Tab-separated table of C-alpha atoms in Angstrom:
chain	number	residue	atom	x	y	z
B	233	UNK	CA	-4.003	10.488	19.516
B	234	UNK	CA	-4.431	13.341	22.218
B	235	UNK	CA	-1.761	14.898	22.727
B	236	UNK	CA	-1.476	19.036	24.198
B	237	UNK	CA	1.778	21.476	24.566
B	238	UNK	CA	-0.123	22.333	27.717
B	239	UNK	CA	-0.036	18.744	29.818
B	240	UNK	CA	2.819	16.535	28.583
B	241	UNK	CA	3.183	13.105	29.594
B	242	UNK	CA	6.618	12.066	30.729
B	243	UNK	CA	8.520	9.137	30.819
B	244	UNK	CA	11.490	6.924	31.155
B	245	UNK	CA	13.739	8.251	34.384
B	246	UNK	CA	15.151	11.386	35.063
B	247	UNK	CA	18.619	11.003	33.535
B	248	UNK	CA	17.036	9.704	30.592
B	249	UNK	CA	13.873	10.426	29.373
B	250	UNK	CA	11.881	8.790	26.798
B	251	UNK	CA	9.327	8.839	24.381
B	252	UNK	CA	6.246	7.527	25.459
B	253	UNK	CA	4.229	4.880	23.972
B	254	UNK	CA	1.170	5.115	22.752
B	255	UNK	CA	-0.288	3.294	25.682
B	256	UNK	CA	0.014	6.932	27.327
B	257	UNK	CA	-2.578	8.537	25.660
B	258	UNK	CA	-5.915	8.321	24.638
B	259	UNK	CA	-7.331	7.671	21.736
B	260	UNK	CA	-8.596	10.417	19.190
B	261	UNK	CA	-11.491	10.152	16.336
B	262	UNK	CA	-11.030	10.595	13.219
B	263	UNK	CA	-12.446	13.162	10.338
B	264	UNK	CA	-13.860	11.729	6.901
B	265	UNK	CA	-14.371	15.112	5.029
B	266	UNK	CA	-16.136	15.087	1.272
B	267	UNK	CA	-14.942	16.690	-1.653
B	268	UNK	CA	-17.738	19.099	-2.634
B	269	UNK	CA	-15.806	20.408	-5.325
B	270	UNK	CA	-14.955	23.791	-6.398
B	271	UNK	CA	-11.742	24.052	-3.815
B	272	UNK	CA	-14.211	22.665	-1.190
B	273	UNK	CA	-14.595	20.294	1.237
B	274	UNK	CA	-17.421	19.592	4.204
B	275	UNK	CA	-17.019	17.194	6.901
B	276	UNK	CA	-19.209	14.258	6.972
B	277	UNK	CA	-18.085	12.116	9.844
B	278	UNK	CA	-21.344	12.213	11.411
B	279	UNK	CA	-23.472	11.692	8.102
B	280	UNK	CA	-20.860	8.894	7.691
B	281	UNK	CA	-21.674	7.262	10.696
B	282	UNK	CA	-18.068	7.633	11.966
B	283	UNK	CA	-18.329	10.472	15.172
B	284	UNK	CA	-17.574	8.030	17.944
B	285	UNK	CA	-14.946	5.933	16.457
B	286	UNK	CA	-11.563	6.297	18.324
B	287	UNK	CA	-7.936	5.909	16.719
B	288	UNK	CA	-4.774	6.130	17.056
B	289	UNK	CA	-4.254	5.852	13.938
B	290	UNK	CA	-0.748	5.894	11.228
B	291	UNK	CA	-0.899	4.341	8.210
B	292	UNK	CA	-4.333	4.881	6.035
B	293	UNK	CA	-5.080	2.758	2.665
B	294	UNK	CA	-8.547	2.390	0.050
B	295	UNK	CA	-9.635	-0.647	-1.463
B	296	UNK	CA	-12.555	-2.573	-2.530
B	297	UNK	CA	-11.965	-5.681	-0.056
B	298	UNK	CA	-15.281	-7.445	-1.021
B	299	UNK	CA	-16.084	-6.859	-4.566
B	300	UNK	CA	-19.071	-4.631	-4.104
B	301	UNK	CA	-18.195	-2.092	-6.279
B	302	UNK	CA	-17.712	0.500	-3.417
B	303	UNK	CA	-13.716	1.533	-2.184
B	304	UNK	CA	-13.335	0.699	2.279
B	305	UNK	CA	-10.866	1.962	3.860
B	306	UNK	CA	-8.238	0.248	6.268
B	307	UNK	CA	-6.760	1.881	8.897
B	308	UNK	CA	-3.046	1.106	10.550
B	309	UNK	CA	-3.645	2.008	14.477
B	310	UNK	CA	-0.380	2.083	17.158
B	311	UNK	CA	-1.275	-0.347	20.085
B	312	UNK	CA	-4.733	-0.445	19.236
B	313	UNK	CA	-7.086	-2.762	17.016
B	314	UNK	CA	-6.097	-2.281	13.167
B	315	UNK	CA	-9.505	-1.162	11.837
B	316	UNK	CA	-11.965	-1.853	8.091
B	317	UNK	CA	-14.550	0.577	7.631
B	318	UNK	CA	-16.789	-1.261	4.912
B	319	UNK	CA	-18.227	0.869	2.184
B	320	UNK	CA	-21.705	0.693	2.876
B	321	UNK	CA	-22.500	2.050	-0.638
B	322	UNK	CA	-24.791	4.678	0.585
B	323	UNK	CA	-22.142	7.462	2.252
B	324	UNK	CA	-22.124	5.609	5.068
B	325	UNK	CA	-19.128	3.111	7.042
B	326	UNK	CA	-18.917	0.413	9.235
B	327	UNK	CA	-16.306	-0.580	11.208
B	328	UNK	CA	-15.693	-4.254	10.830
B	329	UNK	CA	-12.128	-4.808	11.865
B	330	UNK	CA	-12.834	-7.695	14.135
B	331	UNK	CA	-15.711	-9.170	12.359
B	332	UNK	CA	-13.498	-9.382	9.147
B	333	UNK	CA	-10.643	-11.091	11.532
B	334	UNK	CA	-7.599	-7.739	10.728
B	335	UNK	CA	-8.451	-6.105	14.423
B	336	UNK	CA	-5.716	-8.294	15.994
B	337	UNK	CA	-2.878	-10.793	15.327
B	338	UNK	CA	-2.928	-14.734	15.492
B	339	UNK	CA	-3.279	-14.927	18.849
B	340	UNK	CA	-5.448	-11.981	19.720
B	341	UNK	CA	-3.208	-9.477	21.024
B	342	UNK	CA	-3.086	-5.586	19.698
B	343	UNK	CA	0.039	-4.495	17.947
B	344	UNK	CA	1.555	-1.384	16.980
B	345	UNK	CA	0.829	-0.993	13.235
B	346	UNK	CA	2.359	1.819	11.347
B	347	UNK	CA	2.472	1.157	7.412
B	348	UNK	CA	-0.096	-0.736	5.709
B	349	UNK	CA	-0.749	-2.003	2.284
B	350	UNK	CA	-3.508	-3.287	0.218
B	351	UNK	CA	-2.673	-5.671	-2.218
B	352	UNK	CA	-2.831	-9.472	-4.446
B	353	UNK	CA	-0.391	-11.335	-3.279
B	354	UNK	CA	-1.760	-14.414	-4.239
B	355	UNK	CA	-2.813	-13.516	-7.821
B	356	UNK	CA	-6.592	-14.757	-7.000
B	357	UNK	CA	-8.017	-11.443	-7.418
B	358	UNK	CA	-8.858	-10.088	-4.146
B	359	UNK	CA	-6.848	-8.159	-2.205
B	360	UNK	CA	-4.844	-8.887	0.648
B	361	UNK	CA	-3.679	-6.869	3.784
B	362	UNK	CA	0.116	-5.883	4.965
B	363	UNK	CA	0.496	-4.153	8.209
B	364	UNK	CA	3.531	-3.442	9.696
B	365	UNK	CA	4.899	-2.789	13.409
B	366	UNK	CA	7.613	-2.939	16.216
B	367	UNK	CA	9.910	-5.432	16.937
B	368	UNK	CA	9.092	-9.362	18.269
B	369	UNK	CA	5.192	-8.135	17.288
B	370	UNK	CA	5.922	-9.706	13.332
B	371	UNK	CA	4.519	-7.726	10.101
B	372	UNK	CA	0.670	-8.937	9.964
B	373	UNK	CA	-0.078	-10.218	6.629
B	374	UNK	CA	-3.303	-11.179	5.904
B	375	UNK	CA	-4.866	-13.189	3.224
B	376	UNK	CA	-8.390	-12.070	2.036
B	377	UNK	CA	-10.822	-14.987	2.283
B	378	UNK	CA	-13.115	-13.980	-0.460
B	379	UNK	CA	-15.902	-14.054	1.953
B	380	UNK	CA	-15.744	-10.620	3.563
B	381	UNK	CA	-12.869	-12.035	6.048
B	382	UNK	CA	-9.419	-12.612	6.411
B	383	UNK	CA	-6.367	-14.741	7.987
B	384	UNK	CA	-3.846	-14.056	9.515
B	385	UNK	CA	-0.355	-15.483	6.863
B	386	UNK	CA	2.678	-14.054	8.384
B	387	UNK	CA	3.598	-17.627	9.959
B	388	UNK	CA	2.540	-19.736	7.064
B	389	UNK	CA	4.476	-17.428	4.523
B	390	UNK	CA	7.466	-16.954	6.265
B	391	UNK	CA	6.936	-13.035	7.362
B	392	UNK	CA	6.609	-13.785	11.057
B	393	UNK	CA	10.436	-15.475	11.038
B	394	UNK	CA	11.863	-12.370	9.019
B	395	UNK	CA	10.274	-9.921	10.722
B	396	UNK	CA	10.991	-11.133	14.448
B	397	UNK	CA	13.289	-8.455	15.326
B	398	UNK	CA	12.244	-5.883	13.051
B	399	UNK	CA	10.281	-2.307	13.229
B	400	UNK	CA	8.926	-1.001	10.206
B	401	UNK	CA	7.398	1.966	8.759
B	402	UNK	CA	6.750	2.601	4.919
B	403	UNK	CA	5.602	-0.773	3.283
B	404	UNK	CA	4.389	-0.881	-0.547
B	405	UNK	CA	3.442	-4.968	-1.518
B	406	UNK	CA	4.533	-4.660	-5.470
B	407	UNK	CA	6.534	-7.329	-7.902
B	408	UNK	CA	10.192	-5.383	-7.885
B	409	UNK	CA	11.611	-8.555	-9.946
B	410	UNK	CA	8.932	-8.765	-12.556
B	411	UNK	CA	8.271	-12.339	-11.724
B	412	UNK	CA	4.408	-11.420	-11.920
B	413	UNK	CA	4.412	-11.910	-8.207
B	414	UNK	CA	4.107	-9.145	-5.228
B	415	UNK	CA	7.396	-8.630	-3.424
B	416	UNK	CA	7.772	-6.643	0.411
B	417	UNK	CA	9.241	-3.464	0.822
B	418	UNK	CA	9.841	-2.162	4.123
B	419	UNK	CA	11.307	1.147	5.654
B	420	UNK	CA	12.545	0.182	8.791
B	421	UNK	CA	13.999	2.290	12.258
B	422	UNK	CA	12.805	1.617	15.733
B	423	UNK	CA	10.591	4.347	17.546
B	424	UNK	CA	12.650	4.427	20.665
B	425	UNK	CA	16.376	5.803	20.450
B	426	UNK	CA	17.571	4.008	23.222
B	427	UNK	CA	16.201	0.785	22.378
B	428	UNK	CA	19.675	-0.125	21.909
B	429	UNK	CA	21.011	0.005	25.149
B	430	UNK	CA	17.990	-1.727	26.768
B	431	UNK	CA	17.367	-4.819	24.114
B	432	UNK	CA	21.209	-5.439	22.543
B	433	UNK	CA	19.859	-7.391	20.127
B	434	UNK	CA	17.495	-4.808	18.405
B	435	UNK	CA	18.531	-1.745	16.728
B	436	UNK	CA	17.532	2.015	16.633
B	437	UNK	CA	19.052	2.472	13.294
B	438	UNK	CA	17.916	-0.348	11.031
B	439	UNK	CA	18.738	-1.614	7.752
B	440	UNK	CA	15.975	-1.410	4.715
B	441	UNK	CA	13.838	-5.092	3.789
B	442	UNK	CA	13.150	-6.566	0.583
B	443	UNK	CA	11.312	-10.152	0.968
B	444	UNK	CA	10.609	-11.369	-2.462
B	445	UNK	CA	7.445	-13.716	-3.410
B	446	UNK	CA	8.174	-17.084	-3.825
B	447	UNK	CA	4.431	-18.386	-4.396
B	448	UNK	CA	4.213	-20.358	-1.991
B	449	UNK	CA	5.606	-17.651	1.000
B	450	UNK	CA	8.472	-15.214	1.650
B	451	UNK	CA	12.274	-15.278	1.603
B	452	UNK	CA	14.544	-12.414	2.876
B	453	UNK	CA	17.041	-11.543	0.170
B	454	UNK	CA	18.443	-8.681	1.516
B	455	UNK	CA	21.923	-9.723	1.897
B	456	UNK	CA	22.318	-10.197	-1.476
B	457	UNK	CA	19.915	-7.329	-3.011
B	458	UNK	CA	23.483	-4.754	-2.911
B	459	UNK	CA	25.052	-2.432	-0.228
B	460	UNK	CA	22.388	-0.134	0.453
B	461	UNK	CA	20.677	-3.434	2.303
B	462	UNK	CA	23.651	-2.907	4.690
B	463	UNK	CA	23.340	0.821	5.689
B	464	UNK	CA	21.321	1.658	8.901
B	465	UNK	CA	18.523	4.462	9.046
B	466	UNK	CA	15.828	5.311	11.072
B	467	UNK	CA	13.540	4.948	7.939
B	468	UNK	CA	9.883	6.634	7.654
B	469	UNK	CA	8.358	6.925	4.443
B	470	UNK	CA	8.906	4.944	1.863
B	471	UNK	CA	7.160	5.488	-1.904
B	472	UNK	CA	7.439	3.002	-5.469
B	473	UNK	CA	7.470	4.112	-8.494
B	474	UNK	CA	8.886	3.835	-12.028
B	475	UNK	CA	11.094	6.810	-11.900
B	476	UNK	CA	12.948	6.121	-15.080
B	477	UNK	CA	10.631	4.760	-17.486
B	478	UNK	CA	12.478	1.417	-17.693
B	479	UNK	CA	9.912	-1.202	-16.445
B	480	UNK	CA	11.397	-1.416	-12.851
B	481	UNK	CA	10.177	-0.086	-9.499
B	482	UNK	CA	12.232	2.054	-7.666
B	483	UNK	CA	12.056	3.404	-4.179
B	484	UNK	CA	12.397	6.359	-1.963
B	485	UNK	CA	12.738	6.555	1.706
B	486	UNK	CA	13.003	9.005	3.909
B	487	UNK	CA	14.804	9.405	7.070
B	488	UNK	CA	14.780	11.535	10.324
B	489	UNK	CA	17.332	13.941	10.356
B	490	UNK	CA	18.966	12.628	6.908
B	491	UNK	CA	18.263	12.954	3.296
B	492	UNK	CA	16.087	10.958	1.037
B	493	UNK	CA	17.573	7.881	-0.368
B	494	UNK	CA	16.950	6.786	-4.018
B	495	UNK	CA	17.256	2.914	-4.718
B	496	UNK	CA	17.229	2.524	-8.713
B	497	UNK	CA	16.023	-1.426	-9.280
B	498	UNK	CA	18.965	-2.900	-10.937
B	499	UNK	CA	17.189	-6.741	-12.281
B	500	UNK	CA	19.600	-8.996	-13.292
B	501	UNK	CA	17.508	-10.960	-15.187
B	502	UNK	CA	15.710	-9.408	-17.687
B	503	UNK	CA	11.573	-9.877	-17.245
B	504	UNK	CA	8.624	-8.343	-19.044
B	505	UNK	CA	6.364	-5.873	-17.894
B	506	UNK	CA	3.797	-3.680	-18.660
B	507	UNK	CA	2.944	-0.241	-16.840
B	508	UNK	CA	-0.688	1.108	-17.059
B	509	UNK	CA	-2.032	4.990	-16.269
B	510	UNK	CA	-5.865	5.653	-16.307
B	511	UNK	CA	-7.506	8.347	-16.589
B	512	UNK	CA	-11.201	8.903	-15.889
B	513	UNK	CA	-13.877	11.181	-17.175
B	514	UNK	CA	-16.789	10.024	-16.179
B	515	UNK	CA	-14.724	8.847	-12.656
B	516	UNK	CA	-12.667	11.313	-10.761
B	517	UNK	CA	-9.324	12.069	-13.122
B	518	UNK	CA	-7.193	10.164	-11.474
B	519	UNK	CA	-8.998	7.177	-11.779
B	520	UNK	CA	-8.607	6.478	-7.957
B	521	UNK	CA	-10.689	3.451	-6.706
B	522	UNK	CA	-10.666	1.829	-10.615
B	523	UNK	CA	-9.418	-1.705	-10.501
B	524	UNK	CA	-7.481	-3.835	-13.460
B	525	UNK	CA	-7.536	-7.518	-14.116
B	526	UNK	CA	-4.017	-8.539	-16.083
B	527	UNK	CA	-4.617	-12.167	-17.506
B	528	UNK	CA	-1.656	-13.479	-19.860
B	529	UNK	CA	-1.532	-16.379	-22.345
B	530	UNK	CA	-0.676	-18.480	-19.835
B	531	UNK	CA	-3.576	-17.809	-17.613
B	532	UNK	CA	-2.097	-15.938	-14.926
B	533	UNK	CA	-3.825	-13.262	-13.425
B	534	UNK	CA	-2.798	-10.433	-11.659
B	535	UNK	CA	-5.017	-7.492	-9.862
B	536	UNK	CA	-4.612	-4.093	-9.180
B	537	UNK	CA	-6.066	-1.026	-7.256
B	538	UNK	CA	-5.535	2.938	-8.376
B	539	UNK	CA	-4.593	4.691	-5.187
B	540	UNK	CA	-1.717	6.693	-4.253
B	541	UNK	CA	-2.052	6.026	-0.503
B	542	UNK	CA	-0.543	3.062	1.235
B	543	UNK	CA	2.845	2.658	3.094
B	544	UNK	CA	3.253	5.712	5.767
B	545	UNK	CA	3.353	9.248	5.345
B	546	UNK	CA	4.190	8.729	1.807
B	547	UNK	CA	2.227	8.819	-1.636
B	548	UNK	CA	3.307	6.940	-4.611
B	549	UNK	CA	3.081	6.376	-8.582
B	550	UNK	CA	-0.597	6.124	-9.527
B	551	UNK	CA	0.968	4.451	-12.625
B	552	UNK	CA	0.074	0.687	-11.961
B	553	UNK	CA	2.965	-1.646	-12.501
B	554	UNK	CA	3.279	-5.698	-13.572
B	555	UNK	CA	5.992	-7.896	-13.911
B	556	UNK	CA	5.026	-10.193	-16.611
B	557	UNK	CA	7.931	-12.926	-16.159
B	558	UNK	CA	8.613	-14.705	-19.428
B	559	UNK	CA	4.931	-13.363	-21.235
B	560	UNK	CA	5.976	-10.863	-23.847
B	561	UNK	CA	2.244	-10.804	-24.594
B	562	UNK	CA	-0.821	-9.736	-22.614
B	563	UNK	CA	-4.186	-12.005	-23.270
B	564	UNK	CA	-6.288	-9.584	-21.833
B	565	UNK	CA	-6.797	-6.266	-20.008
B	566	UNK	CA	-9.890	-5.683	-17.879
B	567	UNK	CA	-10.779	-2.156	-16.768
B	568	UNK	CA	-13.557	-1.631	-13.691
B	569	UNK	CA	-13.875	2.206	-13.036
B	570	UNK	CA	-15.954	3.971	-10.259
B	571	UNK	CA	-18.477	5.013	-12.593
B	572	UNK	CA	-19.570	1.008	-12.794
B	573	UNK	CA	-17.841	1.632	-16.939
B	574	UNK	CA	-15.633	-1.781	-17.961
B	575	UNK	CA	-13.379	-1.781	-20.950
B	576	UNK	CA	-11.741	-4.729	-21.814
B	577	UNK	CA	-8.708	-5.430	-24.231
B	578	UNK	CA	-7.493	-8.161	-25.759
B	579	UNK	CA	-3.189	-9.283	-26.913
B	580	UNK	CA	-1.547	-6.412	-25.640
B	581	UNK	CA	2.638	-6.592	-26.369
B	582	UNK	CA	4.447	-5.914	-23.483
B	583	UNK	CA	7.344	-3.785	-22.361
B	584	UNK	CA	5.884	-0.828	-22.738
B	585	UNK	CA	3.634	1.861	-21.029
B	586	UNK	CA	0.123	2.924	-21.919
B	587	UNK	CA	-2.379	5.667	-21.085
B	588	UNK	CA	-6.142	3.948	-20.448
B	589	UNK	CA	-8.639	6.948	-21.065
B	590	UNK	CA	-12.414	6.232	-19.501
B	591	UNK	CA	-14.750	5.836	-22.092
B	592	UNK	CA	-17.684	3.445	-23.528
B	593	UNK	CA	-16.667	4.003	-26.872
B	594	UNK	CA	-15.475	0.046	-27.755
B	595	UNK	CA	-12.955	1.454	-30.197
B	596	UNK	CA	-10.838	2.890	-28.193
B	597	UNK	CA	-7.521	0.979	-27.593
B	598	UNK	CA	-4.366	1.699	-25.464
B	599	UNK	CA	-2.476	4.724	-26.202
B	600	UNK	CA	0.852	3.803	-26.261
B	601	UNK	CA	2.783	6.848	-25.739
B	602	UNK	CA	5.582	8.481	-23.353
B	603	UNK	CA	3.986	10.376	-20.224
B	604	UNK	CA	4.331	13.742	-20.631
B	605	UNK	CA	3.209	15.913	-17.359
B	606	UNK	CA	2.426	19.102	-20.150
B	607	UNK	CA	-0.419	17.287	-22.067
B	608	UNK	CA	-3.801	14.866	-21.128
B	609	UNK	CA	-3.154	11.875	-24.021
B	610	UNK	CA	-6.567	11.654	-23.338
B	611	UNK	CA	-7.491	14.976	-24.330
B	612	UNK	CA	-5.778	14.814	-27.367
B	613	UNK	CA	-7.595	11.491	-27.925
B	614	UNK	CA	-10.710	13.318	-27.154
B	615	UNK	CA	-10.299	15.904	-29.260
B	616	UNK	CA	-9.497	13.557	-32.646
B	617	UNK	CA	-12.147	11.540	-32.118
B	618	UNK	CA	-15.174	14.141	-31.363
C-alpha cells in the first residue's frame, strides 16, 4: 500500500495507539519485471498490461488455473478484492478476479487475505484456491470449476466452522499424513496486539492449525497432532518441506520477535510416498511452472505445480511431495514442462525420491538417487548419455 515516514496515519486513542488497518491507506500498483537474463531484469508492467492495477497486496502464488498451458498468477490483497491475472499467453495479463468468482467471499464482502495457496484438493486435476485472513472473516477456500471459475467451499468443507475465530498467515495445502489427500497448514497470530483486551474471545498470540482432508471436507485435529498445537505465537511465515529425507513434510514458522520453530512430522501410521525434483533444460532449471499427474494402480490421481511461492513471506521445497496411502506402486507418472515437452512413466515403486531431468529422449527413466546440493544428477546423466 502507500505508506511515507513523512505523513503517518494514526490511530486508536491517545493512551493507546494502534496499528491501522488497511482501510487507512490507499492502494498501491504493482511491478511485473522480466528476467532478461544475464543478472538482468526490465520492467514490463506496462507491456503487460498491468500499470493501473491497484493492490494491497500480501500473499503472491503461480499456477496454471485453466489448463492453457500458460502459469496466472493469484494475488492475496488485505481488505481489498483477492485478484487472478490470467496468462494471456502473449506477455500480457488480465485481471479476472471477479469474473472467475475469487474477488470476494460467499456473500460478497472483501476480506483481509494474507497467505494463499494453489493447490488439488480434490484430486480432479485442477487446482484449487486457499486464502487466508482475520478473525470471524473464515479462510476462503475455493474449488476450481474446470470452466475458468470457481466456488466458494469453506462452508461446505468445514473451513468456515474451524476458522471462525482464527487469523492466519503462512498457509501451504499439502498431504502431511500421506493419505494421498491435501491437508491445511496454517501460521496463525492476530495483526492487532491489543485485540485481546477489546474481543476476549480472540487472541493476539495464537496457536498453529493443522486441518486434515477427509474427502469429503475438513476436520481440525489439532488437539491431538502433539504439544506444539498448544503453544501461542504470533506466527508469519510458514514453509513445507522434506527436511530429512524420510517421506514426511515438515514445517517452519516464523515468529515476530521469536525464533523459528521446526515441527518434524512424526506419522503414526506408516503410508507410502513418493517425492519428485525436476529439472529443466529446455525450461528454466528449476522447472518452475511444470506440472505432474500421479495416477496409482488404483486409479487415483493426484496433481501438482513446481513453484516455490505460496503461503506468506516464505518460500518452500521445490521438491514435489505425495502421500501414496496403501499404493507401494506408482501406475504412472506424467510430466508437462513449460517448454510444451511431456514425459510419461509407467510402475514406479514407491518410498523413495527421484530426480526428473527435461528431455525428449523416451529412454530416459527416473534417477533414483540421494539429492546432493554439490552435483546436477542431470548433468551427470547428460554427460553418460551424449
Amino acid at each position: 500500500m502507500q505508506w511515507d515516514f513523512s505523513t503517518p496515519t494514526r490511530c486508536g486513542t491517545p493512551e493507546r495507539r494502534e496499528f491501522c488497518g488497511p482501510e487507512k491507506y490507499p492502494p498501491t500498483t504493482l511491478t511485473l519485471y522480466h528476467n532478461d537474463g544475464g543478472g538482468h531484469f526490465s520492467d514490463v508492467t506496462a507491456k503487460a498490461g498491468l500499470p493501473d492495477l491497484k493492490i494491497k497486496g500480501l500473499g503472491v502464488d503461480i499456477g496454471d488455473y485453466d489448463q492453457d498451458g500458460w502459469t496466472d498468477i493469484f494475488i492475496a490483497n488485505d481488505n481489498w478484492p483477492q485478484m487472478l491475472l490470467r496468462n494471456r499467453g502473449d506477455g500480457t495479463f488480465e485481471e479476472r478476479g471477479l469474473l472467475a468468482g475469487i474477488s470476494v467471499d460467499e456473500h460478497g464482502h472483501t476480506f483481509s487475505g494474507m497467505g494463499i495457496d494453489l493447490a488439488d484438493y480434490d484430486n480432479d486435476g485442477w487446482l484449487d484456491l486457499l486464502i487466508d485472513d482475520l478473525s470471524f472473516q473464515h479462510y476462503a477456500l475455493y474449488r476450481n470449476n474446470r470452466d475458468g471459475t470457481f466456488t466458494y467451499s469453506s462452508s461446505s468443507t468445514g473451513l468456515a466452522q474451524i476458522t471462525a475465530k482464527m487469523a492466519g498467515w503462512g498457509a501451504r495445502l499439502a498431504d502431511f499424513d500421506n493419505d494421498g489427500l491435501k491437508d491445511i497448514f496454517v501460521a496463525q497470530g492476530h495483526v492487532n496486539d491489543g485485540i485481546d483486551a477489546v474481543i476476549p474471545s480472540i487472541h493476539y498470540r495464537q496457536s498453529p492449525l493443522i486441518v486434515l482432508n477427509t474427502g469429503s471436507g475438513f476436520q481440525d485435529v489439532s488437539s491431538r497432532a502433539g504439544p506444539v498445537f498448544q503453544q501461542q505465537w504470533d506466527a508469519r511465515g510458514l514453509a513445507i518441506g522434506d527436511l530429512h529425507n524420510s517421506g514426511r513434510l515438515d514445517v517452519v514458522v516464523s515468529v515476530n520477535d521469536g525464533p523459528a520453530h521446526v515441527l518434524r512430522s512424526d506419522l503414526s501410521l506408516p503410508r507410502h510416498w513418493l517425492s519428485l525434483k525436476l529439472e529443466g533444460s529446455k525450461s528454466n532449471r528449476d522447472a518452475i511452472g511444470a506440472t505432474v499427474t500421479v495416477t496409482t494402480a488404483d486409479g487415483t490421481r493426484q496433481f501438482a505445480t513446481v513453484k516455490t511461492s505460496a503461503s506468506y513471506f516464505s518460500s518452500s521445497d521445490a521438491r514435489l511431495h505425495f502421500g501414496l496411502n496403501d499404493q507401494a506402486t506408482v501406475a504412472r507418472i506424467e510430466v508437462r514442462w513449460p517448454s510444451k515437452i511431456v514425459q510419461t512413466f509407467a510402475n514406479i515403486p514407491a518410498d523413495r525420491m527421484l530426480v526428473i531431468c527435461e528431455t525428449s529422449d523416451p529412454s530416459f527413466q527416473p534417477l533414483d538417487r540421494k539429492l546432493d546440493v554439490r552435483e546436477s544428477p542431470c548433468t551427470a546423466w547428460r554427460a553418460g548419455n551424449r
